[in-house]
PDB file of C-alpha atoms and ligand atoms in Angstrom:
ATOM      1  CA  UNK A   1      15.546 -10.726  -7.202  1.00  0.00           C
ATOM      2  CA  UNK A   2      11.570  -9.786  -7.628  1.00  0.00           C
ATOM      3  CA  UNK A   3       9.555  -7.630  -5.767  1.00  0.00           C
ATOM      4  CA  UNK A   4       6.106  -7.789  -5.779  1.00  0.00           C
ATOM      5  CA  UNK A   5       4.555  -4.344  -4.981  1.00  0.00           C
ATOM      6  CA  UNK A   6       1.041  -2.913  -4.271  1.00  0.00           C
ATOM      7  CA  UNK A   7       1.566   1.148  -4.309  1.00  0.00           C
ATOM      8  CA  UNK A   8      -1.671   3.926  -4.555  1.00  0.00           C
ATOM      9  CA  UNK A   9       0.021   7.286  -4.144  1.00  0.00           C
ATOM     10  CA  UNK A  10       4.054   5.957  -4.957  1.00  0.00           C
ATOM     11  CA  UNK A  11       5.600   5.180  -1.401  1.00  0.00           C
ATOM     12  CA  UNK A  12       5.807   1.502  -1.852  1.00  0.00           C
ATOM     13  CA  UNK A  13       6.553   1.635  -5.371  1.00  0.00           C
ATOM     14  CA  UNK A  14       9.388   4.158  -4.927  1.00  0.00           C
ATOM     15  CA  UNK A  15      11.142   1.882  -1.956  1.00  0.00           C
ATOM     16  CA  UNK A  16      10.704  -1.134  -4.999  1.00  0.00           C
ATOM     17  CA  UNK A  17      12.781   0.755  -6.826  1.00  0.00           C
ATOM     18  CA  UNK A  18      15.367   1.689  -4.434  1.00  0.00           C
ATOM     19  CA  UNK A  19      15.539  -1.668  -3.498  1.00  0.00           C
ATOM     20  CA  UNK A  20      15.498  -3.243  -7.219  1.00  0.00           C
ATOM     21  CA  UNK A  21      15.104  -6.451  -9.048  1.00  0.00           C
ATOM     22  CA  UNK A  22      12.225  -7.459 -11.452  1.00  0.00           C
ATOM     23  CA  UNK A  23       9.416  -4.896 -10.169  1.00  0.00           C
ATOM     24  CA  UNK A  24       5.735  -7.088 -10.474  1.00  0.00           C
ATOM     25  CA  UNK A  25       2.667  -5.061  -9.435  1.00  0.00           C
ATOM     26  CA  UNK A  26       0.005  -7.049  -7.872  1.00  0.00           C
ATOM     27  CA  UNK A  27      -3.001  -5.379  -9.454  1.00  0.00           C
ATOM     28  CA  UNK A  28      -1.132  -6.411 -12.860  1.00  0.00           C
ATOM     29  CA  UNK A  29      -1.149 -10.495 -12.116  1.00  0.00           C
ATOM     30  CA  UNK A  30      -3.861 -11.084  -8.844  1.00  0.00           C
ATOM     31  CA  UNK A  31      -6.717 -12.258 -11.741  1.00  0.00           C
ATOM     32  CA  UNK A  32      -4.213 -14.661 -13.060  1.00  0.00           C
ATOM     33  CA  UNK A  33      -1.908 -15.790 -10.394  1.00  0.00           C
ATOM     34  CA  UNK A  34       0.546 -18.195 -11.410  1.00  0.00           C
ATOM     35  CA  UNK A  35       0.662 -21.306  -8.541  1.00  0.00           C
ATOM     36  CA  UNK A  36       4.628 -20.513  -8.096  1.00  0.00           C
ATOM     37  CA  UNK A  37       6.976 -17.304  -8.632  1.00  0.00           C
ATOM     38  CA  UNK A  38      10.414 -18.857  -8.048  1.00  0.00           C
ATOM     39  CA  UNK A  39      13.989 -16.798  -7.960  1.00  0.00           C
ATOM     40  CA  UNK A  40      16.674 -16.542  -5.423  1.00  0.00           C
ATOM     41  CA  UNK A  41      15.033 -13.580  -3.282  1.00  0.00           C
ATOM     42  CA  UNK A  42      12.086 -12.349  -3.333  1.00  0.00           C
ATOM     43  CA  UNK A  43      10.043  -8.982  -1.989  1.00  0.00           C
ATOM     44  CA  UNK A  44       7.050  -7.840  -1.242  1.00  0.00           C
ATOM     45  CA  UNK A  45       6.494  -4.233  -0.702  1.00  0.00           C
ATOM     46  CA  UNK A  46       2.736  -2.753   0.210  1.00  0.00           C
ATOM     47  CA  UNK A  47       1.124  -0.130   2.094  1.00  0.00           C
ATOM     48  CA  UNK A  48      -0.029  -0.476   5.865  1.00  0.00           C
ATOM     49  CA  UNK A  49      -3.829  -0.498   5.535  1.00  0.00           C
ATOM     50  CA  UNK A  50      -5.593  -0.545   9.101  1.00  0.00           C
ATOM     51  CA  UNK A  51      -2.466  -1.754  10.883  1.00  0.00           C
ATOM     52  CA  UNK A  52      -2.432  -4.932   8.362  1.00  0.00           C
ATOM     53  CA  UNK A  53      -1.946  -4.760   4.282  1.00  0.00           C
ATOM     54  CA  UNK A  54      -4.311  -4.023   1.415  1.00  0.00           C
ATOM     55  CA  UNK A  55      -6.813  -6.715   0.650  1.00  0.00           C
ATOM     56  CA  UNK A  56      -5.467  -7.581  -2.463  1.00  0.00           C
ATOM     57  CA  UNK A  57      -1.529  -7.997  -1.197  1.00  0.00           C
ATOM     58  CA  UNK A  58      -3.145 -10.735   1.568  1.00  0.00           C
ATOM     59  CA  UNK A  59      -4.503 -12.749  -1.429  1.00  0.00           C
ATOM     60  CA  UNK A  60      -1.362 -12.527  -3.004  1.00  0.00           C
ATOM     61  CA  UNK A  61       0.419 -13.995  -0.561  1.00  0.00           C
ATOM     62  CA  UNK A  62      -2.345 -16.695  -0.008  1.00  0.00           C
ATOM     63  CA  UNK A  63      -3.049 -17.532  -3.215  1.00  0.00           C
ATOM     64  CA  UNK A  64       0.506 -18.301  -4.239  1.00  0.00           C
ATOM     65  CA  UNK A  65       3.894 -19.885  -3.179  1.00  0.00           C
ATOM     66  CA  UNK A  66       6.622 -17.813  -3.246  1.00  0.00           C
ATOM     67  CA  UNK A  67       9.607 -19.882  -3.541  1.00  0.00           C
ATOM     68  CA  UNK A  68      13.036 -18.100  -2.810  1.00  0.00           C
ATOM     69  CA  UNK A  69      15.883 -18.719  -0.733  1.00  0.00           C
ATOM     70  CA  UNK A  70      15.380 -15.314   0.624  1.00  0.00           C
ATOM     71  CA  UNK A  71      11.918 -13.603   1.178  1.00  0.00           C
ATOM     72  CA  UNK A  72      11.206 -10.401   3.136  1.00  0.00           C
ATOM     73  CA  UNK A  73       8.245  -7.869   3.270  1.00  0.00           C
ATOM     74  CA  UNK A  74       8.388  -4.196   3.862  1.00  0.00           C
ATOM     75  CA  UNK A  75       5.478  -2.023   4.792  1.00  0.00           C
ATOM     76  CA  UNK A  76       5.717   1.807   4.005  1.00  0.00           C
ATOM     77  CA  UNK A  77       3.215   3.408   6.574  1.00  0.00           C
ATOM     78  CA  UNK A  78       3.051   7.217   7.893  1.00  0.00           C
ATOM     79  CA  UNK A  79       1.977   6.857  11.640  1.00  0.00           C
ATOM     80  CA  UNK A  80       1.598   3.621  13.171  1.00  0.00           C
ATOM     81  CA  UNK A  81       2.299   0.182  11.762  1.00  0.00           C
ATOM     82  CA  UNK A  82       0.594  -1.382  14.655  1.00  0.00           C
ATOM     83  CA  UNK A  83       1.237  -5.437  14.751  1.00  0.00           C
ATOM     84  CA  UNK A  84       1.041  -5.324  11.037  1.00  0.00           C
ATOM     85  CA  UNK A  85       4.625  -6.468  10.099  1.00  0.00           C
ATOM     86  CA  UNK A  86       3.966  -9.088  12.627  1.00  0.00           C
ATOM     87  CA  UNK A  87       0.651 -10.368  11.570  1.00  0.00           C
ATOM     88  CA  UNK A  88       2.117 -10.112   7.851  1.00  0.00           C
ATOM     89  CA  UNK A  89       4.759 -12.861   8.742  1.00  0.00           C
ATOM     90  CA  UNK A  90       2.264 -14.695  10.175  1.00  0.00           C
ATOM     91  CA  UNK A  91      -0.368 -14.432   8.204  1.00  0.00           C
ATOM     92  CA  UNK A  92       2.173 -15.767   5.106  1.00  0.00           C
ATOM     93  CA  UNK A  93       3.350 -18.223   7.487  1.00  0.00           C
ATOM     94  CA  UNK A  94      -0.049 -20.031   7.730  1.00  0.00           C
ATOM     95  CA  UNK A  95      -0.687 -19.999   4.390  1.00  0.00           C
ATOM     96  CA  UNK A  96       2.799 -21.747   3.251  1.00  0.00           C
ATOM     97  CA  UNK A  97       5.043 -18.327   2.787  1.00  0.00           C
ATOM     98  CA  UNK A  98       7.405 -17.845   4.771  1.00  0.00           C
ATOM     99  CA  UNK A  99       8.866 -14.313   5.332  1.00  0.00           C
ATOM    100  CA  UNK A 100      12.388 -14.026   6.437  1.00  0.00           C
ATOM    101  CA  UNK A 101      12.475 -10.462   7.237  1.00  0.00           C
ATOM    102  CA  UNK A 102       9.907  -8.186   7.659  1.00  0.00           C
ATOM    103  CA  UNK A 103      10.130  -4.315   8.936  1.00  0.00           C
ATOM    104  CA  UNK A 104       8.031  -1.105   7.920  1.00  0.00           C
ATOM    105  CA  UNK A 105       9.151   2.183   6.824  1.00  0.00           C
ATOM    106  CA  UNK A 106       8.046   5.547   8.144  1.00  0.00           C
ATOM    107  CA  UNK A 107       6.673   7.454   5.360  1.00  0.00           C
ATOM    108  CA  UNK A 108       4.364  10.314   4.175  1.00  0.00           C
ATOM    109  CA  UNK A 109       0.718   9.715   5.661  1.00  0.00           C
ATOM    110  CA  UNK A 110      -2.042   9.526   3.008  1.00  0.00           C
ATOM    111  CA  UNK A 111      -4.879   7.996   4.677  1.00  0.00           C
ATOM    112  CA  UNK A 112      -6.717  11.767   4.191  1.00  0.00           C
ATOM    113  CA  UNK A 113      -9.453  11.475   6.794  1.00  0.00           C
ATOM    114  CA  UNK A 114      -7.190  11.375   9.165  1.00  0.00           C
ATOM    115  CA  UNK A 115      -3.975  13.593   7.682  1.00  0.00           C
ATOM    116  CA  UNK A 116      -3.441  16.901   6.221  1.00  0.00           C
ATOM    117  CA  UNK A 117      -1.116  16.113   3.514  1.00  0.00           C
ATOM    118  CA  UNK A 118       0.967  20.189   3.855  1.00  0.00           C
ATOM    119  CA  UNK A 119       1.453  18.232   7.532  1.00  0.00           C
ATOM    120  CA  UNK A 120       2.835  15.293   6.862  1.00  0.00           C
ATOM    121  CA  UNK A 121       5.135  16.595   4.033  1.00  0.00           C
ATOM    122  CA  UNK A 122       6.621  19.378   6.611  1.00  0.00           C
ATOM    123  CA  UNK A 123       7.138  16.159   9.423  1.00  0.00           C
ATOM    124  CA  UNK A 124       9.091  14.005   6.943  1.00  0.00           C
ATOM    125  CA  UNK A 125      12.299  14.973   7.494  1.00  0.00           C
ATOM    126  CA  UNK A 126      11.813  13.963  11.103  1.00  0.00           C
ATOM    127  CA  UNK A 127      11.251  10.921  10.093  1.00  0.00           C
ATOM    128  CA  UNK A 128      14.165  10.104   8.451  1.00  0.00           C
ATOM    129  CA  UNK A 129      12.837   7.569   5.078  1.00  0.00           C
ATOM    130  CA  UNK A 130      16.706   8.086   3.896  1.00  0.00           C
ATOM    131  CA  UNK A 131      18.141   6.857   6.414  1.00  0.00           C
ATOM    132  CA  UNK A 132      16.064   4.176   7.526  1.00  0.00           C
ATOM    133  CA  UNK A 133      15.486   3.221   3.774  1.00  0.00           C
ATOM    134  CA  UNK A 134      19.287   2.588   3.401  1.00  0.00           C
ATOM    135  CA  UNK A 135      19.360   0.288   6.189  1.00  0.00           C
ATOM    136  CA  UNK A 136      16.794  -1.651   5.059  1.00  0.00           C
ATOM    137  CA  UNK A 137      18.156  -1.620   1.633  1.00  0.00           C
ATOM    138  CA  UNK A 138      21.682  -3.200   3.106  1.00  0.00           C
ATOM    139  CA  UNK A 139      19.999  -5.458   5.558  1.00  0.00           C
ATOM    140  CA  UNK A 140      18.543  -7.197   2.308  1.00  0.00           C
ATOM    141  CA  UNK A 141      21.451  -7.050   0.881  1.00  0.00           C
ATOM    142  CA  UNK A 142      23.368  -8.671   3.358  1.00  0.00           C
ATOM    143  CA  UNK A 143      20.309 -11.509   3.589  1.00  0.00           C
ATOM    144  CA  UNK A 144      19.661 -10.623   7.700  1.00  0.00           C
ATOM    145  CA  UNK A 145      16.656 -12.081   8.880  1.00  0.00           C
ATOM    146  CA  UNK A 146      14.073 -10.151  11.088  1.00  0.00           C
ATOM    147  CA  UNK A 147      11.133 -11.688  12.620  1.00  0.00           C
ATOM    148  CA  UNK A 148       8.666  -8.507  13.414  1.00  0.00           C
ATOM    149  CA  UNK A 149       7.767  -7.919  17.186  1.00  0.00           C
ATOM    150  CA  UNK A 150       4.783  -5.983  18.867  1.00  0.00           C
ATOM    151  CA  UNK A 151       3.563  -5.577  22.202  1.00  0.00           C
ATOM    152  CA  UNK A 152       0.854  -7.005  23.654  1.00  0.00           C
ATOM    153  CA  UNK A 153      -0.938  -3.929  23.751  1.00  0.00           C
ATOM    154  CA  UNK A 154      -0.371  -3.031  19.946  1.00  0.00           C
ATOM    155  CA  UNK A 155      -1.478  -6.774  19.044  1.00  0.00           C
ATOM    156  CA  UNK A 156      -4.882  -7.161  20.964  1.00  0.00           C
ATOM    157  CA  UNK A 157      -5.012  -3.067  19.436  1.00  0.00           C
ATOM    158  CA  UNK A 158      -4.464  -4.284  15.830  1.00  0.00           C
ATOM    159  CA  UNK A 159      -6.782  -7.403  16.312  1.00  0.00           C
ATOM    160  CA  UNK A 160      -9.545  -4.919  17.616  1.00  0.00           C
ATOM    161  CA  UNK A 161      -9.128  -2.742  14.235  1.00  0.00           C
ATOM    162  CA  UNK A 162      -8.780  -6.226  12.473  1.00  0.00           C
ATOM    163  CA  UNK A 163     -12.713  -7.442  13.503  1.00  0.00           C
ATOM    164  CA  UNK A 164     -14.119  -3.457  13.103  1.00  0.00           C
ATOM    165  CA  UNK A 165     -12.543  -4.040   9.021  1.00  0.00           C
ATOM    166  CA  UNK A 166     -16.001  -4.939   8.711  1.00  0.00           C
ATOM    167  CA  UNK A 167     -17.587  -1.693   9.486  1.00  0.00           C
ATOM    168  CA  UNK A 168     -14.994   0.070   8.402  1.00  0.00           C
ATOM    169  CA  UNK A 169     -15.322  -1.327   4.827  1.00  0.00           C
ATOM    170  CA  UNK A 170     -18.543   0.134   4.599  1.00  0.00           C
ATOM    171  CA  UNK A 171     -16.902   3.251   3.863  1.00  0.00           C
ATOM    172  CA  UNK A 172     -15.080   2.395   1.129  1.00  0.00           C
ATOM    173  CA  UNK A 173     -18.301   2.594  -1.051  1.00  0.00           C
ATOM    174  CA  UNK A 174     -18.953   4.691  -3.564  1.00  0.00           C
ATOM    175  CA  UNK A 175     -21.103   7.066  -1.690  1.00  0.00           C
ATOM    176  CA  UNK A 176     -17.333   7.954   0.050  1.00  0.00           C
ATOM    177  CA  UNK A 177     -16.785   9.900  -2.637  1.00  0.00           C
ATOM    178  CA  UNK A 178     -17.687  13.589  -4.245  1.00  0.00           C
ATOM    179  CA  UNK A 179     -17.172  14.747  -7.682  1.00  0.00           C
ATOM    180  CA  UNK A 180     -16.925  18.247  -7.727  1.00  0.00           C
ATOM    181  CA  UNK A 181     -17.639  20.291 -11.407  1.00  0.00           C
ATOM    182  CA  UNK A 182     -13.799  20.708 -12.162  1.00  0.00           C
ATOM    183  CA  UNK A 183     -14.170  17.077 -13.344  1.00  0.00           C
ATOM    184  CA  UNK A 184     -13.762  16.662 -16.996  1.00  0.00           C
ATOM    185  CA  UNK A 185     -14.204  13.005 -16.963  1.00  0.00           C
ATOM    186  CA  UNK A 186     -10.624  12.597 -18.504  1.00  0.00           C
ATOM    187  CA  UNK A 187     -10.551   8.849 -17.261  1.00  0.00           C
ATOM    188  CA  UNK A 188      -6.902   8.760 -15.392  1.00  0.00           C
ATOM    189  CA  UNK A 189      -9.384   7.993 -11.890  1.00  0.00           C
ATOM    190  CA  UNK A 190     -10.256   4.800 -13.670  1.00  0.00           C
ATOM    191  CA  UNK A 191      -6.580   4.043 -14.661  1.00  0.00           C
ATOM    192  CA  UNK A 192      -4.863   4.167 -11.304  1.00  0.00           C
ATOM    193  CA  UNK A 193      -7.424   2.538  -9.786  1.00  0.00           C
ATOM    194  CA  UNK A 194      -5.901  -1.161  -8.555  1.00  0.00           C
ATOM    195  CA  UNK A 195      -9.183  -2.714  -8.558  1.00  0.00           C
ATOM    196  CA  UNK A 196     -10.711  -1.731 -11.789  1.00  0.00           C
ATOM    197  CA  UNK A 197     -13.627  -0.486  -9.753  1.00  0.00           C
ATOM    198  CA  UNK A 198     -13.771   2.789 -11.903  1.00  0.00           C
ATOM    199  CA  UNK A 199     -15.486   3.672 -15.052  1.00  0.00           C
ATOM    200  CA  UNK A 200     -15.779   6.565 -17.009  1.00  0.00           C
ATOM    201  CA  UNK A 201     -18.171   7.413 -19.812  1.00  0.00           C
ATOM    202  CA  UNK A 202     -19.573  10.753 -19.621  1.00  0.00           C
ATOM    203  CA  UNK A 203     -19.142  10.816 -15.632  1.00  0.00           C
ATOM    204  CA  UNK A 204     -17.220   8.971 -13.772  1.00  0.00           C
ATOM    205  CA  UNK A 205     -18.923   6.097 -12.006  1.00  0.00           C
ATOM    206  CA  UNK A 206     -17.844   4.003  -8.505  1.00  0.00           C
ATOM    207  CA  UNK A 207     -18.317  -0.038  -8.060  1.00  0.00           C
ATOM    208  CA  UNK A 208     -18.637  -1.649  -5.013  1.00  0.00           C
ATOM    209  CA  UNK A 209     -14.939  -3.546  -5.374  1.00  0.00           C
ATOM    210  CA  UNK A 210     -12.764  -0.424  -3.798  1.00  0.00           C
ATOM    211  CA  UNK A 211      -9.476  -1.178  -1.951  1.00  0.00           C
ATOM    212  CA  UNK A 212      -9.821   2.126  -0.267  1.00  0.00           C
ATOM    213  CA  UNK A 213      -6.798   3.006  -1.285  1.00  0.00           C
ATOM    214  CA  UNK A 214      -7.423   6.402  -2.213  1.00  0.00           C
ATOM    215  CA  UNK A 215      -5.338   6.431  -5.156  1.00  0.00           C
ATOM    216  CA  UNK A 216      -8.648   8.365  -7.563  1.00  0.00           C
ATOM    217  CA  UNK A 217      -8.543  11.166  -4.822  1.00  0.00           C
ATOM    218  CA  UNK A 218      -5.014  11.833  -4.495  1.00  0.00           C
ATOM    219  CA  UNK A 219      -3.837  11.686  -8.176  1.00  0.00           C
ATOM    220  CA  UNK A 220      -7.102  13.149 -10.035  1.00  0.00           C
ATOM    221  CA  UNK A 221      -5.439  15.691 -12.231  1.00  0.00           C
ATOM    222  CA  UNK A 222      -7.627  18.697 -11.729  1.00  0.00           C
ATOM    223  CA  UNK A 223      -8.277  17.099  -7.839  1.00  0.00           C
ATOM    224  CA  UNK A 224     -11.617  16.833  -8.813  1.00  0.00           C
ATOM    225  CA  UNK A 225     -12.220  13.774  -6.361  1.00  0.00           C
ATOM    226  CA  UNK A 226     -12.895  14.551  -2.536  1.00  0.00           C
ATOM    227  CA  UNK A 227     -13.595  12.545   0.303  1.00  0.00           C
ATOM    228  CA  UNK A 228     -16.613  13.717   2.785  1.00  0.00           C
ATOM    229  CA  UNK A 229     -14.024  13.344   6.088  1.00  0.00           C
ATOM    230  CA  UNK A 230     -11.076  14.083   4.177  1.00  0.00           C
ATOM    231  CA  UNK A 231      -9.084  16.999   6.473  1.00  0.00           C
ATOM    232  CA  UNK A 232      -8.002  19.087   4.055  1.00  0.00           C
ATOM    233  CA  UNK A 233      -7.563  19.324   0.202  1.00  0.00           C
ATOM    234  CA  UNK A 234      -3.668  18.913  -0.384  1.00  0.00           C
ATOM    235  CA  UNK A 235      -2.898  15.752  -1.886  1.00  0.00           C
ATOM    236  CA  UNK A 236       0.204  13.237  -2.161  1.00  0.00           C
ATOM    237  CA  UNK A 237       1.851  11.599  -5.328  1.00  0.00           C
ATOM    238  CA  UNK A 238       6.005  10.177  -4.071  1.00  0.00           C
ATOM    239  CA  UNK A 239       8.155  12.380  -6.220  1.00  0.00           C
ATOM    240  CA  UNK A 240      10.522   9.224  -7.171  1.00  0.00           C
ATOM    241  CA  UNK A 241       7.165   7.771  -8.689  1.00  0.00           C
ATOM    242  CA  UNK A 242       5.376   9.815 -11.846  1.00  0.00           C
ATOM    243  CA  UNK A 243       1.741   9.159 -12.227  1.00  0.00           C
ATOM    244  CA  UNK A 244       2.716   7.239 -15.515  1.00  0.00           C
ATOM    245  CA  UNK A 245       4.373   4.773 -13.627  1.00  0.00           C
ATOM    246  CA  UNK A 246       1.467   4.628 -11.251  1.00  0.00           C
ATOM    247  CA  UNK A 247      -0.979   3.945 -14.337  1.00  0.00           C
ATOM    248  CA  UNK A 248       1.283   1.154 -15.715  1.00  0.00           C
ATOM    249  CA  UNK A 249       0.753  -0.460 -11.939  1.00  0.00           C
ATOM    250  CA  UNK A 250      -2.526  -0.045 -11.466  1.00  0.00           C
ATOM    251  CA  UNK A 251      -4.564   0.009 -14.922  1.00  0.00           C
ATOM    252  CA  UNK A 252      -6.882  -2.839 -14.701  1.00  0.00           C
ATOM    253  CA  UNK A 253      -8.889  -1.575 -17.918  1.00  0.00           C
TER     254      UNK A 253
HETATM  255  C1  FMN B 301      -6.970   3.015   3.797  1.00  0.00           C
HETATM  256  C2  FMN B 301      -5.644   3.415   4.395  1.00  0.00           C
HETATM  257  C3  FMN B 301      -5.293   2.940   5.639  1.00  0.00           C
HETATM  258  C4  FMN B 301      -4.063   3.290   6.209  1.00  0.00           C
HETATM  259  N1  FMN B 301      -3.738   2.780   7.427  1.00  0.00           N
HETATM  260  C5  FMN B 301      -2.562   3.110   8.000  1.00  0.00           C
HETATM  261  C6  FMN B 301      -2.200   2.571   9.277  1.00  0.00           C
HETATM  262  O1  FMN B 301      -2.899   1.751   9.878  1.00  0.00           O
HETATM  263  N2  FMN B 301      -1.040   2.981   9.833  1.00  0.00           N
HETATM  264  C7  FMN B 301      -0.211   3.882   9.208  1.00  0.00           C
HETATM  265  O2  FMN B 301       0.807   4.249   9.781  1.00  0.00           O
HETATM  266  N3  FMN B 301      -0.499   4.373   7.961  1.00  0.00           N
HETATM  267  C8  FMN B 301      -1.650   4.004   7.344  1.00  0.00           C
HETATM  268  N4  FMN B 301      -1.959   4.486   6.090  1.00  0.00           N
HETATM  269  C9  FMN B 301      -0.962   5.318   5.366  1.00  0.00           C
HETATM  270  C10 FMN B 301      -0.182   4.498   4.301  1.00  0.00           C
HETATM  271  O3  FMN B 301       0.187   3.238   4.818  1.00  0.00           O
HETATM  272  C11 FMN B 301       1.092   5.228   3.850  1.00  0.00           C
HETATM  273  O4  FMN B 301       0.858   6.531   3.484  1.00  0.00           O
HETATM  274  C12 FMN B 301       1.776   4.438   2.714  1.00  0.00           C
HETATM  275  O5  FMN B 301       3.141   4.778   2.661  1.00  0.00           O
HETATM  276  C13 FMN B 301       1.155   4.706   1.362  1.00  0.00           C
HETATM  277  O6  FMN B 301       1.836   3.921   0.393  1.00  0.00           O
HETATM  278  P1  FMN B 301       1.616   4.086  -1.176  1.00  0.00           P
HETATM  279  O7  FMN B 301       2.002   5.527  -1.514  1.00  0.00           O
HETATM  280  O8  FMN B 301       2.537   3.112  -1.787  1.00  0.00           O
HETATM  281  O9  FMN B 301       0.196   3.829  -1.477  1.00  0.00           O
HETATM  282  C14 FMN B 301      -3.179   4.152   5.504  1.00  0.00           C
HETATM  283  C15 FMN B 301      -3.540   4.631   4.234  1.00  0.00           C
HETATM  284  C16 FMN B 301      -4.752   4.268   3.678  1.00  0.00           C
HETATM  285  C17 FMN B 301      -5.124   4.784   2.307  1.00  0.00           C
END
């Protein structure tokens, strides 16, 4: 089995390794996709971003066949997956994938303008990861298929947030972000960061090519990076991941 995972602050990358198999990261291959990845099953595990999936996990699975006798795609999230499991089947669908199950997993919330972090940790328990994370785990082992449902009113929702991506890619730029004095321009920023859109010489600089995955604010060592919205200052890493593991995903420099 492969998975192919996209992960910023661990969630998707630790459910990859419950799950198991070869473990790809996206950053690692999307400049030089191969036309085929072929092996009896095959994952693909990714953050919900904006009720869909990260911009670079949708030109994965456009950009290349995946050919398997079993596929599925999970989607950690920490609040509302909207149609996004739905639109991911879809969306593979119409580009030649097809995605024999798909379902999302409840998870700690790190989209920070929205989420205090001491919050979310204190809710997980509620929301059972373990549990629902086991299931998941024997549904693909067992090969069950799942095709993803959503209401109407979550899929007209999700296509609403789907046309305002526009605007709300405008905040992913690097005026989003503050650098406060406690950096000391040690570089990890520019290693975690999936898009390579990072550079450090004697200050850290932003591009224009961010995922907004917020990976460089939650996993800055001396939390030196801050978001103008952001609610609060507590920040997320999965304990099953280290940030290590993170930079071997993610280092695009
Ligand atoms: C830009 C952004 C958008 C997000 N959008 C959603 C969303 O629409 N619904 C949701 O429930 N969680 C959303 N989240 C939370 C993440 O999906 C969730 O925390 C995920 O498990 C993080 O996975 P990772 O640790 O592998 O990066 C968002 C997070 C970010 C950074």
């Amino acid at each position: 089995m492969t998975i192919f995972y996209f992960t910023s602050t661990g969630n998707s990358l630790a459910v990859a390794k419950r799950i198991g198999g070869n473990l790809i990261s996206i950053p690692q291959i999307i400049s030089d996709l191969k036309p085929e990845y072929k092996d009896d099953a095959i994952g693909v595990v990714f953050p919900v971003y904006g009720f869909f999936i990260p911009k670079m996990a949708r030109r994965f699975l456009a950009e290349t066949k995946l050919s398997a006798n079993y596929t599925f795609a999970i989607g950690t999230y920490g609040n509302m997956p909207g149609a996004c499991m739905r639109n991911v089947q879809k969306y593979a669908l119409d580009h030649g994938n097809r995605i024999d199950y798909a379902e999302s997993l409840l998870m700690v919330d790190n989209y920070l303008p929205n989420f205090e972090i001491a919050d979310q940790i204190a809710k997980l328990p509620k929301k059972n990861p373990e549990e629902n994370l086991k299931r998941i785990i024997a549904d693909i082992e067992a090969q069950k298929k799942l095709e993803a449902t959503a209401s109407l009113l979550w899929r007209l929702f999700t296509s609403a947030i789907a046309a305002a991506e526009k605007a709300w890619a405008k905040d992913t730029q690097a005026q989003s972000y503050i650098l406060n004095k406690d950096c000391v321009s040690c570089g990890i920023c520019a290693k975690i960061c999936p898009a390579g859109n990072i550079s450090v010489t004697d200050k850290v600089q932003f591009g224009s090519n961010c995922e907004w995955c917020l990976g460089c604010v939650h996993l800055c060592p001396k939390n030196a990076i801050h978001l103008k919205n952001e609610k609060s200052a507590e920040r997320w890493r999965n304990p099953e991941v280290s940030l290590k593991e993170i930079i071997a995903a993610n280092n695009r420099i």
